[in-house]
Amino acid sequence: MPIPPINVSKLILKIYLGRRNFGKLFHGSPNNKNRGFSGNKHFKQPKQHNPNIWNFPNANNNPNIGGQVEGLLNQFGLGNQLTHQIGGLINGISANFFAPNPNSPIPPHVQRRIMRFCSRNPNHPKCQGHPEWILPQGSIPAAPNVGNAFDLNSIFPNLVNFHLTPVPQLPLQNLLNGVPNILQQVVVPLVGQITAIAKQAILNICSQRGDCLKQKPESLNMRASIAEQEAAIARAHHPGRPQEQLDNEVELRLARTFQVKKALIRKAGLEGHVEPANNGVYQEDILLTEQQANALINQINQNSAGVGVVPQPSRFKRAGNSLYLEGVPNQQWPLGQPIQYMFDVSVTSEADKNAVRQAINEIQSRVQCLSFREVNSKPTGSHLYYVKYALPGFCGQSYVGRLDVVNPIYLSFGCGNPAGIALHETLHALGLQHEQLRIDRDRFITINWQNVNPQKYDAFAVSDATKFTSYGVRYDYGSIMHYSSTIATQNFGQKTMTAKINPQSNDPIMGQRNGLSETDVVELRRMYCMPECKDNNVYCGIWAVSNLCYSQDGFAQGWMLQNCRKSCSFCGN
């Protein structure tokens, strides 16, 4: 029996997005009898309305969307064969488009491009024999409107046979050579390590949930969506490079990001129990370059304290909750000249643009050595590039530190204070990291591991001490770079972090997005306004906040005076 001419496309999209109100979809509009099922002779109204009939579990949390729909349609008297056809169709679309397999030799974002092309051109020779590439008419999700490039979906892409190359082995160096013993004793444990109590709490959660090894559809959906945005922007900024090369580079970055998260799980002793979310981001909102990911994997895999990956000009090395710019001057934005920024074509609303401008004005008004200039066409040098990107549950994403040519900053403009979100993501691009992942964070917050989503473990793994510095700035619960106390929780509203100092006052201010805190300003000034004052060791920040600038050990104090001038404020403030 063929599927009757119902509006399957709206059914698929609304159910996939987890919308609750399906009344108009099924019962049709009073002004249009052909919308929904009410104008279909095969449809039978249910005898009695059930107020819970529309309340599916969110489809983003359930890969068997089709099975949920089959059960619902059976309640409306549709035949089993028909409902099975519809359910199978929905499952196929959710699996192939919304949650494409990242292990396929064709990268997920290229799979989507193929499906858009073949859905519009089902009789094209390259689409023949591939029904899995063809979506029902009217249900083709729109392509990203970014980059102002030609429509990549108007041509059949060359099938990219992606092959993930091994992670390169990078040279290591001992960062503690010549450092006084009293200072070496303060060096923190290795990145990725957790206590036995924390590990057991995560194992208990997974035992109760039973799904810690399953990838969630919403994670795969986000990964593919990020890749589509990145590929479109790469095309716009590198028009002379082959699209296949750009697609491979995008896929490599996302694959490496997942390898970083798996390395953290392995280091924590959770391999085989937890599969991290393959959603394309690190620590919830950070995009990693290939070089950053390679360096992190090498650092996680080594087991000696005080040993770090050697920074090289072509490698992007991150630092503290701020970049250790002395180690990677190529990631610092040039001093003495405005940082250029522009809006992608996706940012059309003046309200959205003004939110970004408000964030930028706050930075340059409070950190006088930093200035910005808005441009309307692509500049030749590095610049910030603001993109509007709407995805359920998404607020913003950014890279950390200056990138060559373009720093894309993705914003939904749909979360809380849009200017505050723009400010947070812009500070990532300037080199600031998350406050709650500082290497001294355990002095100030308690991680409630029993409430943490195990698949988002990377959101709580303390940052690598060889890559990150505080520049001697104290921990700040109210930093705009701090996450909220419920970030990455497994149950809505449960706290994953609690302040150790005055939690009644400090818990509520975690995650504020109202503006820069005083410590945010101090940190930016130390990063950018003191070019003649330098730290010679990435650990200077932790030694400074450990009150070792004026050590009773004469040799240590002399060493700090010579090598940690910035973190210890020996050059002034």
Coordinates of C-alpha atoms in Angstrom, one line a residue:
M1 CA 0.0 0.0 0.0
P2 CA 1.6 3.3 -1.0
I3 CA 1.9 6.1 1.6
P4 CA -1.1 8.4 1.2
P5 CA -0.4 12.0 0.3
I6 CA 0.0 13.3 3.8
N7 CA 2.5 16.0 4.7
V8 CA 5.3 13.7 5.8
S9 CA 8.0 16.3 5.6
K10 CA 6.5 18.5 8.3
L11 CA 5.9 15.4 10.4
I12 CA 9.5 14.4 10.1
L13 CA 11.0 17.8 10.9
K14 CA 8.7 18.6 13.8
I15 CA 9.2 15.2 15.5
Y16 CA 12.9 15.3 15.0
L17 CA 13.3 18.7 16.5
G18 CA 11.3 17.4 19.6
R19 CA 8.5 19.9 19.3
R20 CA 5.6 19.2 21.7
N21 CA 2.6 20.7 19.9
F22 CA 1.7 18.5 16.9
G23 CA -2.0 19.4 17.0
K24 CA -2.1 21.6 13.8
L25 CA 0.2 19.1 12.1
F26 CA -2.2 16.2 12.5
H27 CA -5.5 18.0 12.6
G28 CA -4.7 20.5 9.9
S29 CA -5.4 24.2 9.6
P30 CA -9.0 25.4 9.5
N31 CA -8.1 27.5 6.5
N32 CA -6.4 24.7 4.5
K33 CA -7.9 21.3 4.4
N34 CA -4.9 19.8 2.6
R35 CA -2.5 20.6 5.5
G36 CA -1.9 17.8 8.0
F37 CA -4.0 14.6 8.1
S38 CA -7.5 16.0 8.4
G39 CA -7.9 16.3 4.7
N40 CA -6.7 12.8 4.1
K41 CA -9.4 10.1 3.6
H42 CA -7.1 7.4 5.2
F43 CA -7.0 9.4 8.4
K44 CA -9.3 8.5 11.3
Q45 CA -9.8 10.8 14.2
P46 CA -9.1 9.2 17.6
K47 CA -12.2 8.4 19.5
Q48 CA -11.0 10.2 22.6
H49 CA -8.5 12.9 22.9
N50 CA -5.5 12.0 25.1
P51 CA -3.7 15.2 26.4
N52 CA -0.4 13.3 26.6
I53 CA -0.6 11.9 23.1
W54 CA 1.8 14.5 21.7
N55 CA 4.3 14.3 24.5
F56 CA 7.0 12.2 23.0
P57 CA 10.4 12.0 24.6
N58 CA 12.5 14.6 22.8
A59 CA 13.5 13.0 19.5
N60 CA 17.0 14.3 19.9
N61 CA 17.5 11.9 22.8
N62 CA 15.9 8.9 21.1
P63 CA 17.5 7.5 17.9
N64 CA 14.3 5.4 17.3
I65 CA 12.2 8.3 16.3
G66 CA 10.3 6.3 13.8
G67 CA 9.3 3.8 16.4
Q68 CA 7.8 6.6 18.5
V69 CA 5.9 7.8 15.5
E70 CA 4.6 4.4 14.6
G71 CA 3.1 4.0 18.1
L72 CA 1.4 7.3 17.8
L73 CA 0.0 6.8 14.3
N74 CA -1.4 3.4 15.3
Q75 CA -3.5 5.2 17.9
F76 CA -5.1 7.1 15.0
G77 CA -6.2 3.9 13.3
L78 CA -3.6 4.0 10.5
G79 CA -2.7 0.5 9.2
N80 CA 0.4 -1.3 10.5
Q81 CA 2.0 -1.4 7.1
L82 CA 1.5 2.3 6.6
T83 CA 2.8 3.3 10.0
H84 CA 5.8 1.1 9.6
Q85 CA 6.6 2.7 6.3
I86 CA 6.4 6.2 7.8
G87 CA 8.4 5.1 10.9
G88 CA 11.1 3.6 8.7
L89 CA 11.2 6.7 6.5
I90 CA 11.7 8.9 9.5
N91 CA 14.4 6.7 11.0
G92 CA 16.2 6.7 7.7
I93 CA 16.2 10.5 7.5
S94 CA 17.2 11.0 11.1
A95 CA 20.1 8.5 10.7
N96 CA 21.3 9.6 7.3
F97 CA 20.8 13.4 7.5
F98 CA 20.4 14.6 11.1
A99 CA 22.8 12.1 12.6
P100 CA 25.1 11.0 9.8
N101 CA 27.7 8.3 10.6
P102 CA 31.0 10.0 11.4
N103 CA 32.8 6.8 10.7
S104 CA 31.7 6.7 7.1
P105 CA 34.5 7.4 4.5
I106 CA 32.3 10.3 3.3
P107 CA 32.4 13.1 5.9
P108 CA 29.0 13.8 7.5
H109 CA 28.8 17.4 6.1
V110 CA 29.5 16.0 2.6
Q111 CA 26.9 13.3 3.1
R112 CA 24.4 16.1 3.8
R113 CA 25.5 18.0 0.7
I114 CA 25.0 14.8 -1.4
M115 CA 21.5 14.3 0.1
R116 CA 20.5 17.9 -0.7
F117 CA 21.7 17.5 -4.3
C118 CA 20.1 14.1 -4.9
S119 CA 16.8 15.2 -3.2
R120 CA 16.6 18.0 -5.8
N121 CA 17.9 15.9 -8.6
P122 CA 16.7 12.3 -7.9
N123 CA 17.2 11.2 -11.5
H124 CA 20.8 12.3 -11.7
P125 CA 23.1 9.4 -12.7
K126 CA 25.2 9.7 -9.6
C127 CA 22.1 9.5 -7.4
Q128 CA 20.7 6.4 -9.0
G129 CA 20.7 3.3 -6.8
H130 CA 21.0 5.4 -3.6
P131 CA 17.5 5.8 -2.1
E132 CA 19.2 6.7 1.2
W133 CA 20.4 9.9 -0.4
I134 CA 16.9 11.1 -1.4
L135 CA 14.7 13.0 1.1
P136 CA 10.9 13.5 0.5
Q137 CA 10.1 16.7 -1.4
G138 CA 9.5 19.6 1.0
S139 CA 11.6 18.1 3.8
I140 CA 15.1 19.1 2.6
P141 CA 16.7 21.1 5.4
A142 CA 18.2 24.4 4.3
A143 CA 21.9 24.7 3.7
P144 CA 23.9 27.1 5.9
N145 CA 23.5 30.7 4.7
V146 CA 27.1 31.6 5.5
G147 CA 30.2 32.6 3.8
N148 CA 28.6 34.4 0.8
A149 CA 29.9 31.6 -1.4
F150 CA 28.1 29.9 -4.2
D151 CA 25.7 27.1 -3.3
L152 CA 27.8 24.0 -2.6
N153 CA 24.6 22.0 -2.7
S154 CA 24.0 22.8 -6.4
I155 CA 26.7 20.4 -7.6
F156 CA 27.4 16.8 -6.7
P157 CA 30.5 16.8 -4.6
N158 CA 33.5 14.6 -5.3
L159 CA 33.2 11.7 -2.9
V160 CA 35.9 12.4 -0.3
N161 CA 37.3 9.1 0.8
F162 CA 38.4 10.5 4.2
H163 CA 41.2 8.7 6.0
L164 CA 42.2 9.7 9.5
T165 CA 45.9 9.8 9.7
P166 CA 47.8 8.9 12.9
V167 CA 48.4 11.6 15.4
P168 CA 52.0 12.9 14.9
Q169 CA 54.4 12.4 17.7
L170 CA 55.6 15.9 18.8
P171 CA 58.8 16.7 20.6
L172 CA 58.6 17.2 24.4
Q173 CA 60.6 19.4 26.7
N174 CA 61.2 19.5 30.5
L175 CA 59.7 22.8 31.6
L176 CA 61.3 22.5 35.1
N177 CA 65.0 22.5 34.1
G178 CA 66.8 24.9 36.4
V179 CA 63.7 25.7 38.5
P180 CA 64.3 25.8 42.3
N181 CA 63.0 22.7 44.1
I182 CA 60.6 24.6 46.3
L183 CA 58.8 25.7 43.1
Q184 CA 58.9 22.3 41.5
Q185 CA 56.9 20.9 44.4
V186 CA 53.9 23.0 43.5
V187 CA 53.5 21.6 40.0
V188 CA 50.0 20.1 39.6
P189 CA 49.1 16.6 38.5
L190 CA 48.9 15.5 34.9
V191 CA 46.0 16.6 32.6
G192 CA 43.1 14.2 32.5
Q193 CA 43.7 12.6 35.9
I194 CA 40.8 12.3 38.3
T195 CA 40.4 10.9 41.8
A196 CA 39.2 7.4 42.5
I197 CA 36.0 8.9 44.1
A198 CA 35.3 10.9 41.0
K199 CA 35.9 7.9 38.7
Q200 CA 33.6 5.7 40.8
A201 CA 30.8 8.4 40.7
I202 CA 31.0 8.4 36.9
L203 CA 30.9 4.6 36.7
N204 CA 27.9 4.6 39.0
I205 CA 26.1 7.0 36.7
C206 CA 26.8 4.8 33.6
S207 CA 25.7 1.7 35.4
Q208 CA 22.4 3.4 36.2
R209 CA 21.9 5.0 32.7
G210 CA 23.2 2.1 30.6
D211 CA 23.8 4.4 27.6
C212 CA 27.2 6.0 28.2
L213 CA 28.6 4.1 25.2
K214 CA 26.0 5.3 22.8
Q215 CA 26.3 8.4 20.7
K216 CA 23.3 10.7 21.0
P217 CA 21.7 11.9 17.7
E218 CA 21.9 15.5 18.9
S219 CA 25.7 15.2 19.2
L220 CA 26.1 13.9 15.7
N221 CA 23.7 16.5 14.4
M222 CA 25.8 19.3 16.0
R223 CA 29.0 17.8 14.6
A224 CA 27.6 17.7 11.0
S225 CA 26.1 21.2 11.4
I226 CA 29.4 22.7 12.6
A227 CA 31.3 21.0 9.7
E228 CA 28.8 22.5 7.2
Q229 CA 29.4 26.0 8.6
E230 CA 33.1 25.6 8.7
A231 CA 33.3 24.3 5.1
A232 CA 31.2 27.2 3.8
I233 CA 33.4 29.7 5.6
A234 CA 36.5 28.0 4.3
R235 CA 35.2 28.1 0.8
A236 CA 34.5 31.9 1.1
H237 CA 37.9 32.7 2.5
H238 CA 40.0 30.3 0.3
P239 CA 38.2 30.4 -3.1
G240 CA 41.2 29.1 -5.0
R241 CA 41.6 25.9 -3.0
P242 CA 39.9 22.6 -4.1
Q243 CA 36.7 22.0 -2.1
E244 CA 37.8 18.4 -1.5
Q245 CA 40.9 19.7 0.4
L246 CA 38.8 22.1 2.5
D247 CA 36.3 19.3 3.3
N248 CA 39.1 17.0 4.4
E249 CA 40.7 19.7 6.6
V250 CA 37.3 20.4 8.3
E251 CA 36.7 16.7 8.9
L252 CA 40.3 16.2 10.2
R253 CA 39.8 19.0 12.8
L254 CA 36.5 17.4 14.1
A255 CA 38.0 13.9 14.1
R256 CA 41.0 15.1 16.1
T257 CA 38.7 16.9 18.6
F258 CA 37.0 13.6 19.2
Q259 CA 40.4 11.9 19.7
V260 CA 41.3 14.5 22.3
K261 CA 38.1 13.7 24.2
K262 CA 38.7 10.0 23.9
A263 CA 42.3 10.5 25.2
L264 CA 40.9 12.2 28.3
I265 CA 38.5 9.4 28.9
R266 CA 41.3 6.9 28.5
K267 CA 43.6 8.9 30.9
A268 CA 40.8 8.9 33.5
G269 CA 40.5 5.1 33.3
L270 CA 37.0 5.3 31.8
E271 CA 37.7 3.7 28.4
G272 CA 35.1 1.0 27.7
H273 CA 32.7 2.6 30.1
V274 CA 32.2 6.1 28.5
E275 CA 32.1 7.2 24.9
P276 CA 32.5 11.0 24.8
A277 CA 30.0 13.1 22.9
N278 CA 31.2 13.3 19.3
N279 CA 29.7 16.8 18.8
G280 CA 32.6 18.6 17.2
V281 CA 33.4 20.9 20.2
Y282 CA 35.7 20.8 23.2
Q283 CA 34.6 22.0 26.6
E284 CA 31.1 22.8 25.3
D285 CA 32.0 25.8 23.1
I286 CA 35.6 25.6 21.9
L287 CA 36.7 24.6 18.4
L288 CA 40.1 23.1 18.1
T289 CA 42.6 23.6 15.3
E290 CA 44.4 20.4 14.1
Q291 CA 47.6 21.7 15.7
Q292 CA 45.9 22.4 19.0
A293 CA 44.3 18.9 19.0
N294 CA 47.6 17.2 18.1
A295 CA 49.4 19.0 20.9
L296 CA 46.7 18.2 23.5
I297 CA 46.7 14.5 22.5
N298 CA 50.5 14.3 22.9
Q299 CA 50.3 16.0 26.2
I300 CA 47.5 13.8 27.6
N301 CA 49.4 10.7 26.5
Q302 CA 52.6 11.4 28.3
N303 CA 53.0 10.6 32.0
S304 CA 55.7 12.9 33.4
A305 CA 54.9 16.1 35.4
G306 CA 56.5 19.2 34.1
V307 CA 57.0 17.9 30.6
G308 CA 55.3 19.8 27.7
V309 CA 55.0 19.8 24.0
V310 CA 57.6 22.0 22.3
P311 CA 55.8 25.1 20.8
Q312 CA 56.7 25.7 17.2
P313 CA 55.7 28.6 15.0
S314 CA 53.2 26.4 13.0
R315 CA 51.6 25.0 16.2
F316 CA 48.9 26.8 18.1
K317 CA 49.6 26.3 21.8
R318 CA 47.0 27.4 24.4
A319 CA 47.7 28.6 27.9
G320 CA 45.9 28.7 31.3
N321 CA 42.6 30.3 31.4
S322 CA 44.6 32.6 29.1
L323 CA 47.1 31.9 26.4
Y324 CA 50.7 31.8 27.5
L325 CA 51.6 34.3 24.7
E326 CA 55.3 34.3 25.4
G327 CA 55.3 30.7 24.2
V328 CA 53.2 31.3 21.1
P329 CA 53.5 34.9 19.9
N330 CA 51.9 33.9 16.6
Q331 CA 48.6 33.5 18.4
Q332 CA 48.6 37.0 19.9
W333 CA 46.7 39.7 18.1
P334 CA 49.1 42.4 16.8
L335 CA 49.7 45.3 19.3
G336 CA 49.3 48.9 18.2
Q337 CA 46.8 48.2 15.5
P338 CA 43.0 47.7 15.5
I339 CA 41.6 44.2 15.5
Q340 CA 39.4 44.0 12.4
Y341 CA 36.0 42.3 12.5
M342 CA 33.1 41.8 10.1
F343 CA 29.7 40.2 10.0
D344 CA 28.8 37.3 7.8
V345 CA 25.8 37.6 5.5
S346 CA 23.9 35.4 8.0
V347 CA 23.9 38.3 10.5
T348 CA 21.2 40.6 9.1
S349 CA 19.5 42.0 12.2
E350 CA 20.8 45.3 13.5
A351 CA 19.9 44.1 17.0
D352 CA 22.3 41.2 16.5
K353 CA 25.0 43.4 15.1
N354 CA 24.6 45.8 18.0
A355 CA 25.0 43.0 20.5
V356 CA 28.4 42.3 19.1
R357 CA 29.3 45.9 18.9
Q358 CA 28.3 46.3 22.6
A359 CA 30.7 43.5 23.5
I360 CA 33.5 44.9 21.5
N361 CA 33.0 48.4 22.9
E362 CA 33.1 47.1 26.5
I363 CA 36.5 45.5 25.7
Q364 CA 38.1 48.5 24.2
S365 CA 36.7 50.9 26.7
R366 CA 38.1 49.0 29.7
V367 CA 41.3 47.7 28.1
Q368 CA 42.8 50.7 26.5
C369 CA 45.6 49.0 24.6
L370 CA 43.0 47.0 22.6
S371 CA 41.0 48.5 19.8
F372 CA 38.7 47.2 17.1
R373 CA 37.6 48.3 13.6
E374 CA 34.5 47.1 11.8
V375 CA 35.0 46.4 8.1
N376 CA 32.5 45.6 5.4
S377 CA 34.7 43.5 3.1
K378 CA 37.2 40.8 3.8
P379 CA 40.5 42.3 5.0
T380 CA 43.8 40.7 3.9
G381 CA 45.0 39.9 7.4
S382 CA 43.6 38.1 10.4
H383 CA 40.1 39.2 11.5
L384 CA 37.1 38.2 13.6
Y385 CA 34.2 36.9 11.6
Y386 CA 30.8 36.8 13.3
V387 CA 28.3 34.2 12.0
K388 CA 24.7 33.6 13.0
Y389 CA 24.1 30.0 13.6
A390 CA 20.8 28.7 14.9
L391 CA 20.8 25.2 16.4
P392 CA 18.7 23.9 19.3
G393 CA 20.7 24.2 22.6
F394 CA 23.4 26.2 21.0
C395 CA 24.6 29.6 22.2
G396 CA 28.1 30.3 20.9
Q397 CA 31.4 28.7 19.7
S398 CA 34.9 30.1 19.0
Y399 CA 38.5 29.1 18.6
V400 CA 41.1 30.2 21.2
G401 CA 43.7 32.7 20.1
R402 CA 44.4 34.3 16.8
L403 CA 44.1 32.1 13.7
D404 CA 45.7 32.7 10.3
V405 CA 43.3 34.7 8.1
V406 CA 40.0 34.3 9.9
N407 CA 38.6 33.7 13.4
P408 CA 35.0 32.6 12.9
I409 CA 32.8 33.2 16.0
Y410 CA 29.4 31.5 15.9
L411 CA 26.5 33.0 17.8
S412 CA 22.8 32.0 18.0
F413 CA 21.7 35.4 19.4
G414 CA 19.1 33.3 21.2
C415 CA 20.6 32.8 24.7
G416 CA 20.2 35.1 27.7
N417 CA 22.1 38.3 27.1
P418 CA 23.4 38.1 23.4
A419 CA 26.0 40.8 24.1
G420 CA 27.4 38.8 27.0
I421 CA 27.6 35.6 24.9
A422 CA 29.4 37.6 22.2
L423 CA 31.8 38.9 24.8
H424 CA 32.6 35.4 26.1
E425 CA 33.3 34.0 22.7
T426 CA 35.3 37.1 21.6
L427 CA 37.5 36.7 24.7
H428 CA 38.2 33.1 23.6
A429 CA 39.4 34.5 20.3
L430 CA 41.7 37.0 22.2
G431 CA 43.1 34.0 24.1
L432 CA 41.1 33.5 27.3
Q433 CA 40.0 30.1 28.4
H434 CA 37.4 28.9 30.9
E435 CA 37.8 30.0 34.4
Q436 CA 36.6 26.8 36.1
L437 CA 39.2 24.7 34.3
R438 CA 42.2 26.6 35.7
I439 CA 44.7 24.3 37.3
D440 CA 44.0 25.7 40.7
R441 CA 40.2 25.4 40.4
D442 CA 40.0 22.6 43.0
R443 CA 40.9 25.1 45.7
F444 CA 37.8 27.1 44.8
I445 CA 35.1 24.8 43.5
T446 CA 33.8 21.3 44.2
I447 CA 32.9 19.2 41.1
N448 CA 29.8 17.2 41.9
W449 CA 30.7 14.2 39.8
Q450 CA 27.5 12.4 40.7
N451 CA 25.6 15.0 38.7
V452 CA 27.9 15.2 35.7
N453 CA 27.0 13.9 32.3
P454 CA 29.8 11.3 31.8
Q455 CA 29.8 11.9 28.0
K456 CA 30.8 15.5 28.7
Y457 CA 33.7 14.7 30.9
D458 CA 35.9 17.1 28.9
A459 CA 33.9 20.0 30.3
F460 CA 35.5 19.3 33.7
A461 CA 38.9 17.9 33.0
V462 CA 41.4 20.4 34.5
S463 CA 43.4 22.2 31.8
D464 CA 46.9 21.2 31.0
A465 CA 49.3 23.0 33.3
T466 CA 52.0 23.2 30.5
K467 CA 49.6 25.1 28.2
F468 CA 47.7 27.4 30.5
T469 CA 48.6 30.3 32.8
S470 CA 46.7 32.6 35.1
Y471 CA 49.3 35.3 34.8
G472 CA 49.0 35.5 38.6
V473 CA 45.4 36.7 38.5
R474 CA 43.2 35.3 41.3
Y475 CA 40.4 32.9 40.7
D476 CA 37.1 34.7 40.0
Y477 CA 33.6 33.1 40.3
G478 CA 32.2 36.1 38.6
S479 CA 34.5 36.0 35.5
I480 CA 32.6 36.1 32.3
M481 CA 34.7 33.1 31.3
H482 CA 33.2 31.0 34.1
Y483 CA 30.5 28.5 33.3
S484 CA 27.3 28.2 35.3
S485 CA 27.0 25.9 38.3
T486 CA 24.8 23.5 36.3
I487 CA 26.8 23.2 33.1
A488 CA 26.9 19.7 31.5
T489 CA 24.6 18.2 34.2
Q490 CA 22.9 14.9 33.5
N491 CA 19.7 16.1 35.1
F492 CA 18.3 19.5 34.4
G493 CA 18.9 21.9 37.3
Q494 CA 21.3 19.7 39.2
K495 CA 24.5 21.5 40.2
T496 CA 27.7 20.2 38.8
M497 CA 29.9 22.8 40.5
T498 CA 29.7 24.3 44.0
A499 CA 31.8 27.1 45.3
K500 CA 34.0 26.2 48.3
I501 CA 34.0 29.8 49.4
N502 CA 30.7 31.4 50.3
P503 CA 28.6 29.3 48.0
Q504 CA 25.4 31.3 48.8
S505 CA 26.9 34.3 47.1
N506 CA 29.3 32.7 44.6
D507 CA 27.2 29.9 43.1
P508 CA 24.6 32.3 41.6
I509 CA 27.2 34.5 39.9
M510 CA 28.9 31.6 38.1
G511 CA 28.2 31.9 34.5
Q512 CA 27.1 35.5 34.5
R513 CA 27.1 37.1 31.1
N514 CA 26.5 40.7 32.0
G515 CA 30.0 42.0 31.4
L516 CA 33.7 41.8 32.2
S517 CA 34.7 41.3 35.8
E518 CA 37.6 43.2 37.2
T519 CA 39.8 40.1 37.0
D520 CA 38.9 39.7 33.3
V521 CA 40.1 43.2 32.7
V522 CA 43.4 42.6 34.6
E523 CA 44.0 39.5 32.7
L524 CA 43.5 41.1 29.3
R525 CA 45.8 44.0 30.4
R526 CA 48.5 41.5 31.4
M527 CA 48.2 39.7 28.1
Y528 CA 48.2 42.7 25.8
C529 CA 49.2 45.9 27.6
M530 CA 52.6 44.9 29.0
P531 CA 54.7 43.8 26.0
E532 CA 58.0 44.6 27.8
C533 CA 57.0 42.6 30.9
K534 CA 57.3 38.8 30.4
D535 CA 57.1 35.5 32.1
N536 CA 59.7 32.9 31.1
N537 CA 57.9 29.9 32.3
V538 CA 54.2 28.8 31.9
Y539 CA 54.1 27.8 35.6
C540 CA 54.7 31.4 36.8
G541 CA 51.0 31.9 37.1
I542 CA 50.4 29.0 39.5
W543 CA 53.5 29.9 41.5
A544 CA 52.2 33.5 41.8
V545 CA 48.7 32.6 43.0
S546 CA 50.4 30.1 45.5
N547 CA 52.1 33.1 47.1
L548 CA 55.6 32.1 46.0
C549 CA 56.7 35.4 44.4
Y550 CA 58.3 36.4 47.7
S551 CA 59.6 33.0 48.8
Q552 CA 61.6 32.6 52.0
D553 CA 64.1 30.7 49.9
G554 CA 66.5 33.3 48.7
F555 CA 67.4 31.4 45.5
A556 CA 63.7 30.8 44.6
Q557 CA 62.8 34.5 45.2
G558 CA 65.7 35.6 43.0
W559 CA 64.6 33.2 40.3
M560 CA 61.0 34.4 40.5
L561 CA 62.2 38.0 40.3
Q562 CA 64.0 37.3 37.1
N563 CA 61.7 34.8 35.4
C564 CA 58.1 35.6 36.5
R565 CA 58.0 39.4 36.3
K566 CA 54.5 39.6 34.8
S567 CA 52.6 37.1 37.0
C568 CA 54.3 38.5 40.2
S569 CA 53.6 42.2 39.1
F570 CA 57.3 43.0 39.4
C571 CA 56.8 45.4 36.4
G572 CA 53.8 47.1 38.1
N573 CA 50.2 46.6 37.3

